[in-house]
Amino acid sequence: MTVGIVLVSHSAKLAEGLAELAAQMAPDVRIVPAGGLPDGGGIGTDYDEVVAATQRADSGDGVVLLYDLGSAQMTAELAVESLADPSAAVVVDAPLVEGAVAAAVAAQGGANTKAVGEAAASAGVAPDLAAVEPSAAGEEGVVEKEFTLTNDVGLHARPAAVVVRSLAEFEAEVSIRLGEQEADAHSVLALMSLGARQGDRIVVRARGAQASEAVAKVAELVESNFGE
Amino acid sequence: MACTAEGVAAALRAAAEVIAEHRTELVDLDRAIGDADHGENLSRGFTAIVSALETAVPETPAGVLKLAATTLISKVGGAAGPLYGTAFLRASAKVGDAAELDVPLLLDALRAALEGVQARGKAVGGDATMVDALIPAVSAAEGTADGTIAEVLTAAADGADRGAESTVDLIPRKGRASYLGERAVGHMDPGARSTALLLRAFAEAAR
């Protein structure tokens, strides 16, 4: 059971293409496009379609709606207001593409509507890449290990999503460092913005009760080329 | 005319005629600052309401208002669909199961419509939107609370006319018109104009 996602766009193609993209990173999440006017009627948003999409997206764990421009927001909000249980769905102000990806990955990891919405909304903020001191190792409770990426695309969208998803089950704060930059390993957008490619050496740092398990999981992912 | 379900239905039929008559005017106003579809969209929505009322008129004023709301939401694209839809929906919810509207209920419905539009569109007075017609309309209606339904609606329509006129001098801060900034000054907001037209049609129907 996961939170469903509805993509409300003025364009059917935009909504469908984005649903396809986001689904790559979240195979178990219901991501339903609701774009354009009925019957190939062109650019616009269709209230009935958005209501139907919201119902289809809801597997019982709630729905997060994202929108593109202007009246799409109003249509989405009105659709939520008209649901039998308006508290089951939430409309989030987020950049549509980045928000959809972040929301899909969060939903795949089992986050609730609030957390999925926050993941989408925070996708608008530039990923928090901290410049770090390379000598931070040795700190108490911190597990750190270095890996070389051997897969074709490095930490691109899908591998990044696999990392975020896999780490969701561990009680640990994990970060990944490439050179001088460090990204929160629980944020697919932050990982992507590291720009780690094939052959790059990354440092995984984890802290918390399951820090070792989390690092071992990343090791397993790197060795298996993220399942690609 | 009594403000029964049939009375409200008659007012909506009158509104459909007025919107159809002013379709081109609304299109022209929208062409200046938007995407030139407001008259077309609204006309399509009200035509659909009239069709729906031919099949069956709901039993209460609230039922008729709700029918109007859902039809407008489905048939009118752009921002006007959800905004007018919300206005009628909130008005419908406010009047409950009353068989006939009296002046206090009508005022409640008008206030609910204004609040709904503001909540949905996040617009305030001075943004050059339909809110600029609705605020003076509601305020004028409240000033005639001891009058008849027709007097209250006429005052509301007069207020909306003044409000719509005031948008000519405003810099739009909401919707597509806001992208034009100062270049939109000199043009009346099409949504404010259609609000004024609707309230005038309701007032005439109530006489």
XYZ file of C-alpha atoms in Angstrom:
435
model
C 0.000 0.000 0.000
C 1.390 3.345 -1.017
C 0.242 6.921 -1.428
C -1.055 7.577 -4.945
C -0.039 10.525 -7.099
C -2.099 12.541 -9.587
C -0.407 14.788 -12.136
C -2.725 17.612 -13.203
C -1.511 19.347 -16.332
C -3.014 21.448 -19.097
C -1.441 18.995 -21.523
C -2.350 15.308 -21.769
C 1.081 14.558 -23.245
C 2.886 16.341 -20.454
C 0.921 14.485 -17.760
C 1.336 11.106 -19.465
C 5.029 11.558 -20.160
C 5.718 12.660 -16.628
C 3.718 9.752 -15.187
C 5.846 7.431 -17.299
C 9.056 9.059 -16.091
C 8.090 9.030 -12.415
C 6.889 5.433 -12.644
C 10.424 4.400 -13.628
C 11.492 5.274 -10.122
C 8.474 4.016 -8.257
C 7.155 0.797 -9.768
C 4.599 0.147 -7.018
C 3.059 3.632 -6.841
C -0.150 4.504 -8.619
C 0.769 7.579 -10.652
C -2.217 8.780 -12.619
C -1.981 11.477 -15.316
C -4.897 13.909 -15.605
C -4.009 16.245 -18.441
C -5.836 18.124 -21.164
C -9.500 18.385 -22.047
C -11.736 15.349 -22.669
C -11.716 13.400 -25.920
C -8.483 14.895 -27.195
C -10.056 18.338 -26.790
C -6.754 20.082 -26.428
C -5.050 22.174 -23.782
C -6.880 22.692 -20.502
C -7.784 20.991 -17.252
C -10.841 18.818 -16.844
C -12.446 18.686 -13.419
C -14.228 15.360 -13.969
C -11.001 13.770 -15.157
C -9.100 15.055 -12.128
C -11.766 13.694 -9.765
C -11.702 10.314 -11.535
C -7.890 10.252 -11.512
C -7.842 11.021 -7.791
C -10.199 8.143 -7.108
C -8.126 5.797 -9.281
C -4.901 6.824 -7.571
C -6.239 6.112 -4.094
C -5.502 2.610 -2.907
C -6.544 3.549 0.605
C -3.414 5.355 1.722
C -4.281 8.764 0.306
C -3.326 10.814 -2.735
C -1.006 13.709 -3.465
C -1.927 15.960 -6.397
C 0.609 18.038 -8.288
C -0.295 20.641 -10.906
C 1.353 22.711 -13.588
C -0.067 26.214 -14.085
C -2.843 28.599 -13.114
C -6.271 27.030 -13.123
C -4.830 23.517 -12.741
C -4.314 24.353 -9.076
C -7.935 25.459 -8.647
C -9.243 22.425 -10.485
C -7.139 20.144 -8.292
C -8.252 21.864 -5.093
C -11.893 21.780 -6.112
C -11.616 18.090 -6.984
C -10.201 17.363 -3.530
C -12.898 19.449 -1.853
C -15.579 17.438 -3.667
C -14.265 14.011 -2.578
C -16.345 11.974 -0.139
C -13.389 12.333 2.237
C -11.438 15.497 1.360
C -8.789 14.676 3.971
C -7.690 11.674 1.869
C -5.988 13.869 -0.708
C -3.739 16.895 -0.661
C -2.772 19.402 -3.353
C 0.895 20.365 -3.199
C 2.600 23.462 -4.539
C 5.727 22.040 -6.130
C 7.662 22.183 -9.393
C 5.813 19.610 -11.467
C 8.654 17.510 -12.862
C 11.046 17.484 -9.921
C 8.110 17.317 -7.517
C 6.602 14.303 -9.256
C 9.905 12.434 -9.152
C 10.526 13.273 -5.498
C 6.931 12.414 -4.556
C 7.030 9.112 -6.419
C 10.236 8.021 -4.711
C 8.927 9.054 -1.291
C 5.675 7.183 -1.907
C 7.573 4.115 -3.049
C 9.486 4.216 0.232
C 6.212 4.052 2.153
C 5.900 7.699 3.196
C 2.438 9.022 4.148
C 0.624 11.817 2.276
C 2.192 14.511 4.420
C 5.724 13.270 3.839
C 5.112 12.668 0.133
C 3.764 16.205 -0.168
C 6.771 17.606 1.665
C 9.132 15.670 -0.567
C 7.434 17.190 -3.608
C 7.371 20.722 -2.184
C 11.013 20.636 -1.149
C 11.992 19.570 -4.654
C 11.693 23.249 -5.582
C 14.559 24.161 -3.328
C 18.033 23.656 -4.697
C 19.349 20.369 -3.279
C 21.271 20.847 -0.131
C 24.817 19.934 -1.090
C 27.095 20.633 1.784
C 30.758 21.246 1.213
C 32.505 18.940 3.671
C 35.836 18.548 5.289
C 37.404 15.329 4.001
C 38.820 14.626 7.464
C 35.442 14.052 9.125
C 36.040 10.292 9.454
C 36.622 8.638 12.771
C 33.710 10.387 14.423
C 31.956 8.224 16.977
C 28.974 6.206 15.717
C 29.742 7.011 12.102
C 30.281 4.257 9.572
C 32.072 5.331 6.442
C 33.039 3.407 3.343
C 34.300 4.246 -0.117
C 33.028 2.703 -3.343
C 33.714 2.994 -7.053
C 30.675 3.263 -9.277
C 30.807 0.684 -12.047
C 27.338 0.987 -13.542
C 26.833 2.807 -16.845
C 24.925 5.886 -15.701
C 26.415 6.501 -12.246
C 24.072 7.983 -9.658
C 21.530 9.047 -12.243
C 17.786 9.139 -11.626
C 16.965 5.469 -11.371
C 19.982 4.332 -9.359
C 19.516 7.345 -7.059
C 15.889 6.340 -6.584
C 16.955 2.768 -5.782
C 19.343 4.074 -3.114
C 16.703 6.314 -1.522
C 14.131 3.524 -1.586
C 16.508 0.923 -0.144
C 17.669 3.177 2.679
C 14.113 3.995 3.773
C 13.929 0.771 5.764
C 16.994 1.495 7.929
C 17.190 3.594 11.014
C 20.154 5.642 9.909
C 21.093 9.052 8.551
C 23.070 8.446 5.402
C 24.961 10.811 3.162
C 26.996 10.291 0.043
C 30.030 12.355 -0.783
C 31.666 12.925 -4.112
C 34.820 15.004 -3.873
C 34.001 18.150 -1.961
C 30.242 17.779 -2.100
C 27.948 15.768 0.096
C 24.317 14.866 -0.559
C 21.574 13.566 1.693
C 21.166 9.958 0.566
C 17.434 10.123 1.360
C 16.827 12.693 -1.384
C 16.821 11.500 -4.966
C 17.280 15.035 -6.269
C 20.228 15.715 -4.001
C 21.900 12.463 -5.077
C 21.311 13.260 -8.736
C 22.801 16.708 -8.368
C 26.074 15.209 -7.156
C 26.547 14.184 -10.771
C 28.440 10.983 -9.822
C 29.359 9.024 -12.959
C 30.768 5.645 -13.845
C 34.262 5.323 -12.401
C 33.694 7.990 -9.726
C 34.611 7.160 -6.166
C 31.875 7.967 -3.665
C 32.035 7.928 0.113
C 29.011 6.688 2.011
C 28.651 7.915 5.581
C 25.997 6.636 7.922
C 25.101 7.372 11.497
C 22.434 5.815 13.702
C 21.305 2.464 15.071
C 21.509 0.699 11.722
C 24.406 2.641 10.203
C 26.384 -0.522 9.373
C 23.383 -2.189 7.766
C 22.701 0.901 5.689
C 26.275 1.070 4.414
C 26.204 -2.664 3.683
C 23.029 -2.134 1.682
C 24.689 0.576 -0.407
C 27.658 -1.747 -0.932
C 25.306 -4.419 -2.198
C 23.634 -1.946 -4.560
C 26.922 -0.659 -5.939
C 28.214 -4.201 -6.482
C 25.036 -5.251 -8.274
C 25.134 -2.101 -10.445
C 21.871 -1.026 -8.795
C 20.058 -3.961 -10.336
C 20.491 -2.682 -13.880
C -40.797 36.140 -8.312
C -40.439 33.837 -5.346
C -36.960 32.479 -4.749
C -38.018 28.849 -4.943
C -36.164 26.177 -6.891
C -38.142 27.159 -9.983
C -37.356 30.843 -9.350
C -33.635 30.139 -9.126
C -33.863 28.004 -12.271
C -35.585 30.888 -14.077
C -32.826 33.247 -12.954
C -30.202 30.877 -14.358
C -32.057 30.637 -17.673
C -32.140 34.450 -17.804
C -28.428 34.520 -16.996
C -27.738 32.096 -19.861
C -29.480 34.454 -22.270
C -27.554 37.470 -21.024
C -24.213 35.644 -21.198
C -25.012 34.481 -24.749
C -25.864 38.082 -25.747
C -22.599 39.343 -24.291
C -20.435 36.459 -25.465
C -18.539 38.548 -28.005
C -18.057 41.420 -25.580
C -16.537 39.052 -23.002
C -14.337 37.436 -25.633
C -13.080 40.878 -26.661
C -12.371 41.918 -23.074
C -10.477 38.669 -22.540
C -8.555 39.053 -25.793
C -7.052 42.284 -24.474
C -5.577 40.698 -21.351
C -6.056 36.923 -21.520
C -6.683 34.138 -23.966
C -9.973 35.323 -25.461
C -12.034 32.376 -24.295
C -14.004 33.726 -21.323
C -17.177 34.539 -23.257
C -17.069 31.274 -25.152
C -16.455 29.182 -22.051
C -19.072 30.878 -19.913
C -21.645 30.705 -22.674
C -20.981 26.982 -23.072
C -21.374 26.485 -19.327
C -24.684 28.308 -19.036
C -26.068 26.627 -22.146
C -25.293 23.316 -20.447
C -27.084 24.478 -17.290
C -30.211 25.314 -19.314
C -30.068 21.868 -20.963
C -29.705 20.163 -17.596
C -32.686 22.127 -16.220
C -34.799 20.966 -19.180
C -34.343 17.394 -18.047
C -35.279 18.040 -14.421
C -35.361 20.952 -12.010
C -34.018 19.928 -8.571
C -36.470 20.300 -5.667
C -34.731 22.999 -3.661
C -32.876 26.233 -4.454
C -29.760 24.561 -3.076
C -30.217 21.688 -5.507
C -30.484 24.068 -8.445
C -27.404 26.014 -7.313
C -25.456 22.782 -6.930
C -26.491 21.652 -10.401
C -25.240 24.989 -11.744
C -21.980 24.577 -9.827
C -21.159 21.091 -11.080
C -22.128 21.987 -14.644
C -19.961 25.112 -14.661
C -17.018 23.233 -13.137
C -17.240 20.559 -15.825
C -18.028 22.707 -18.845
C -16.197 25.989 -18.305
C -12.460 25.705 -18.717
C -9.777 28.051 -17.495
C -9.981 29.675 -14.098
C -13.622 30.729 -14.510
C -14.917 27.147 -14.202
C -13.534 26.383 -10.752
C -14.154 29.949 -9.562
C -17.817 30.213 -10.576
C -18.271 26.564 -9.653
C -16.995 27.276 -6.159
C -19.215 30.363 -5.867
C -22.383 28.399 -6.682
C -21.282 25.390 -4.619
C -20.648 27.454 -1.481
C -23.922 29.343 -1.998
C -25.720 26.014 -2.327
C -24.167 24.646 0.858
C -25.110 27.815 2.740
C -28.841 27.787 1.912
C -29.224 24.148 2.967
C -32.622 22.543 2.509
C -34.714 25.748 2.521
C -37.671 25.511 0.105
C -37.471 29.235 -0.605
C -34.800 31.872 -0.108
C -35.579 34.962 1.939
C -33.351 38.039 2.096
C -31.183 36.865 5.032
C -30.526 33.535 3.276
C -29.793 35.295 0.006
C -27.268 37.541 1.772
C -25.673 34.488 3.390
C -25.434 32.848 -0.029
C -23.833 35.929 -1.599
C -21.295 36.187 1.211
C -20.500 32.473 0.928
C -20.008 32.848 -2.825
C -17.572 35.737 -2.320
C -15.652 33.866 0.378
C -15.493 30.782 -1.838
C -14.122 32.692 -4.807
C -11.532 34.390 -2.614
C -10.470 31.110 -1.033
C -10.207 29.350 -4.387
C -8.494 32.112 -6.340
C -6.506 33.632 -3.448
C -7.446 37.071 -4.797
C -8.196 40.150 -2.709
C -9.831 43.438 -3.626
C -7.685 45.478 -6.011
C -6.184 42.480 -7.827
C -8.397 43.208 -10.886
C -10.471 40.020 -10.764
C -14.113 39.060 -10.298
C -13.531 39.661 -6.588
C -13.498 43.382 -7.369
C -17.087 43.041 -8.618
C -18.209 40.705 -5.838
C -16.963 42.748 -2.868
C -18.990 45.907 -3.681
C -21.901 43.691 -4.757
C -22.088 41.963 -1.384
C -21.528 45.192 0.460
C -24.329 46.942 -1.472
C -26.631 43.961 -0.940
C -26.004 44.097 2.819
C -26.900 47.805 2.741
C -30.377 46.964 1.464
C -31.051 44.083 3.842
C -34.503 45.481 4.688
C -35.593 45.468 1.036
C -37.111 42.787 -1.188
C -35.130 40.070 -2.935
C -35.298 42.086 -6.166
C -34.056 45.230 -4.401
C -31.184 43.360 -2.781
C -30.119 41.803 -6.085
C -30.453 45.127 -7.919
C -28.216 46.783 -5.343
C -25.750 43.894 -5.746
C -25.767 44.301 -9.536
C -25.220 48.075 -9.201
C -22.305 47.411 -6.840
C -20.837 44.842 -9.219
C -21.099 47.291 -12.136
C -19.134 49.892 -10.196
C -16.627 47.232 -9.142
C -16.145 45.949 -12.674
C -15.635 49.540 -13.863
C -12.957 50.011 -11.174
C -10.851 47.175 -12.643
C -10.131 49.306 -15.721
C -7.617 51.341 -13.735
C -6.047 48.445 -11.841
C -2.840 46.541 -12.476
C -3.855 42.852 -12.459
C -2.161 40.746 -9.818
C -3.803 37.370 -10.496
C -4.157 35.023 -13.424
C -2.875 35.409 -16.934
C -3.578 39.145 -17.000
C -0.975 39.626 -14.268
C 1.764 38.747 -16.765
C 0.905 41.927 -18.634
C 1.406 44.145 -15.599
C 0.883 47.817 -16.368
C 0.034 47.059 -19.982
C -3.300 45.674 -18.760
C -4.305 49.041 -17.330
C -7.170 50.505 -19.359
C -8.904 47.143 -19.755
C -11.850 45.904 -17.732
C -11.390 42.478 -16.158
C -13.596 40.007 -18.060
C -14.404 38.026 -14.911
C -15.543 41.143 -13.072
C -17.673 42.061 -16.090
C -19.294 38.631 -16.296
C -20.003 38.707 -12.558
C -21.788 42.034 -13.019
C -23.748 40.637 -15.971
C -24.835 37.584 -13.975
C -25.977 39.599 -10.965
C -27.897 41.987 -13.266
C -29.613 39.014 -14.911
C -30.556 37.600 -11.503
C -31.896 41.015 -10.407
C -34.010 41.383 -13.559
C -35.359 37.840 -13.128
C -36.353 38.621 -9.539
C -38.462 41.644 -10.474
